[in-house]
Amino acid sequence: MLRVTGRNSDRGGFCDGINRRRFLEVGSLGVFGLTLSDLLRAESRGSQHKSDKSVILIWQHGGPSQLDTFDMKPLAPSNIRGPYSSIASSLPGLRVGELLPYQAKIMDKVSVIRSFSHGNGDHWAAAHWMLTAFVGANGSDRRPRNPSMG
């Protein structure tokens, strides 16, 4: 809902209570061909998108390499890329390992995160960190410091 009046404590508010950010948002609608009534109508309908309720994390501890599954590197040198070819998936532009034909059919329904990284070269410690959000265990002392699955 558009808030025209507000509390006196609003930082950056005009004398009538509307803050600068909201004033600029409403004022810039005309650039996109929208009017105040369009904005209010859209806000009253609310979001039509359902919010996600769960996440399934596929943690392949000791499993196949990402270079053979969901992050193929077909143009990499032969000593870096895996021995398998890639196949097209149901998501245009995303190729997966040839050993995953069933997963390839449902890739339009999942997300593959390739942009995440960390600076820890110790696989055991890095896995503990990623599964618990706590730094602690390491390759020489594998006792988990926080509840963890491994």
PDB file of C-alpha atoms in Angstrom, residues 15-88:
ATOM      1  CA  CYS A  15       6.927  17.533   5.908  1.00  0.00           C
ATOM      2  CA  ASP A  16       3.857  15.462   4.980  1.00  0.00           C
ATOM      3  CA  GLY A  17       5.565  12.222   6.018  1.00  0.00           C
ATOM      4  CA  ILE A  18       6.360  10.524   2.699  1.00  0.00           C
ATOM      5  CA  ASN A  19      10.034   9.641   2.474  1.00  0.00           C
ATOM      6  CA  ARG A  20      12.263  10.581  -0.467  1.00  0.00           C
ATOM      7  CA  ARG A  21      12.716   7.019  -1.664  1.00  0.00           C
ATOM      8  CA  ARG A  22       8.986   6.358  -1.923  1.00  0.00           C
ATOM      9  CA  PHE A  23       8.408   9.783  -3.509  1.00  0.00           C
ATOM     10  CA  LEU A  24      10.959   8.972  -6.221  1.00  0.00           C
ATOM     11  CA  GLU A  25       9.501   5.480  -6.744  1.00  0.00           C
ATOM     12  CA  VAL A  26       6.018   6.841  -7.351  1.00  0.00           C
ATOM     13  CA  GLY A  27       7.302   9.803  -9.353  1.00  0.00           C
ATOM     14  CA  SER A  28       9.338   7.602 -11.687  1.00  0.00           C
ATOM     15  CA  LEU A  29       6.403   5.360 -12.608  1.00  0.00           C
ATOM     16  CA  GLY A  30       5.456   7.675 -15.473  1.00  0.00           C
ATOM     17  CA  VAL A  31       8.734   6.868 -17.205  1.00  0.00           C
ATOM     18  CA  PHE A  32       7.507   3.288 -17.573  1.00  0.00           C
ATOM     19  CA  GLY A  33       3.959   4.250 -18.568  1.00  0.00           C
ATOM     20  CA  LEU A  34       2.460   3.472 -15.167  1.00  0.00           C
ATOM     21  CA  THR A  35       0.230   5.662 -13.089  1.00  0.00           C
ATOM     22  CA  LEU A  36      -0.392   5.843  -9.382  1.00  0.00           C
ATOM     23  CA  SER A  37      -3.639   3.910  -9.864  1.00  0.00           C
ATOM     24  CA  ASP A  38      -1.714   1.120 -11.665  1.00  0.00           C
ATOM     25  CA  LEU A  39       0.709   0.933  -8.747  1.00  0.00           C
ATOM     26  CA  LEU A  40      -2.050   0.787  -6.148  1.00  0.00           C
ATOM     27  CA  ARG A  41      -3.944  -1.863  -8.136  1.00  0.00           C
ATOM     28  CA  ALA A  42      -0.823  -4.026  -8.441  1.00  0.00           C
ATOM     29  CA  GLU A  43       0.012  -3.659  -4.753  1.00  0.00           C
ATOM     30  CA  SER A  44      -3.542  -4.557  -3.715  1.00  0.00           C
ATOM     31  CA  ARG A  45      -3.385  -7.806  -5.696  1.00  0.00           C
ATOM     32  CA  GLY A  46      -0.232  -8.841  -3.915  1.00  0.00           C
ATOM     33  CA  SER A  47       2.354 -11.172  -5.283  1.00  0.00           C
ATOM     34  CA  GLN A  48       1.110 -13.909  -7.588  1.00  0.00           C
ATOM     35  CA  HIS A  49       4.240 -15.992  -7.024  1.00  0.00           C
ATOM     36  CA  LYS A  50       4.313 -18.732  -4.442  1.00  0.00           C
ATOM     37  CA  SER A  51       7.210 -18.581  -2.060  1.00  0.00           C
ATOM     38  CA  ASP A  52       9.532 -21.550  -1.901  1.00  0.00           C
ATOM     39  CA  LYS A  53       9.027 -23.705   1.162  1.00  0.00           C
ATOM     40  CA  SER A  54      12.024 -26.013   1.091  1.00  0.00           C
ATOM     41  CA  VAL A  55      15.393 -26.725  -0.437  1.00  0.00           C
ATOM     42  CA  ILE A  56      16.914 -30.088  -1.253  1.00  0.00           C
ATOM     43  CA  LEU A  57      20.689 -29.984  -0.979  1.00  0.00           C
ATOM     44  CA  ILE A  58      22.474 -32.703  -2.915  1.00  0.00           C
ATOM     45  CA  TRP A  59      25.771 -33.031  -1.069  1.00  0.00           C
ATOM     46  CA  GLN A  60      27.931 -35.572  -2.859  1.00  0.00           C
ATOM     47  CA  HIS A  61      30.530 -36.145  -0.157  1.00  0.00           C
ATOM     48  CA  GLY A  62      32.875 -38.563  -1.863  1.00  0.00           C
ATOM     49  CA  GLY A  63      30.572 -38.633  -4.890  1.00  0.00           C
ATOM     50  CA  PRO A  64      31.363 -37.911  -8.505  1.00  0.00           C
ATOM     51  CA  SER A  65      33.191 -34.734  -9.392  1.00  0.00           C
ATOM     52  CA  GLN A  66      31.299 -31.636 -10.462  1.00  0.00           C
ATOM     53  CA  LEU A  67      33.331 -31.862 -13.682  1.00  0.00           C
ATOM     54  CA  ASP A  68      31.511 -35.135 -14.483  1.00  0.00           C
ATOM     55  CA  THR A  69      28.019 -34.103 -13.381  1.00  0.00           C
ATOM     56  CA  PHE A  70      26.622 -30.558 -13.349  1.00  0.00           C
ATOM     57  CA  ASP A  71      29.616 -28.357 -14.189  1.00  0.00           C
ATOM     58  CA  MET A  72      31.082 -29.906 -17.294  1.00  0.00           C
ATOM     59  CA  LYS A  73      34.149 -28.247 -18.819  1.00  0.00           C
ATOM     60  CA  PRO A  74      34.144 -29.580 -22.406  1.00  0.00           C
ATOM     61  CA  LEU A  75      36.630 -26.959 -23.629  1.00  0.00           C
ATOM     62  CA  ALA A  76      39.128 -27.500 -20.802  1.00  0.00           C
ATOM     63  CA  PRO A  77      42.383 -29.385 -21.436  1.00  0.00           C
ATOM     64  CA  SER A  78      42.049 -33.171 -21.290  1.00  0.00           C
ATOM     65  CA  ASN A  79      43.948 -33.385 -17.985  1.00  0.00           C
ATOM     66  CA  ILE A  80      41.326 -31.116 -16.341  1.00  0.00           C
ATOM     67  CA  ARG A  81      37.993 -32.076 -17.884  1.00  0.00           C
ATOM     68  CA  GLY A  82      36.405 -35.358 -16.988  1.00  0.00           C
ATOM     69  CA  PRO A  83      36.350 -38.443 -19.222  1.00  0.00           C
ATOM     70  CA  TYR A  84      32.612 -38.150 -19.965  1.00  0.00           C
ATOM     71  CA  SER A  85      30.724 -36.161 -22.560  1.00  0.00           C
ATOM     72  CA  SER A  86      27.898 -33.765 -21.840  1.00  0.00           C
ATOM     73  CA  ILE A  87      24.276 -34.049 -22.949  1.00  0.00           C
ATOM     74  CA  ALA A  88      21.587 -31.403 -23.379  1.00  0.00           C
TER      75      ALA A  88
END
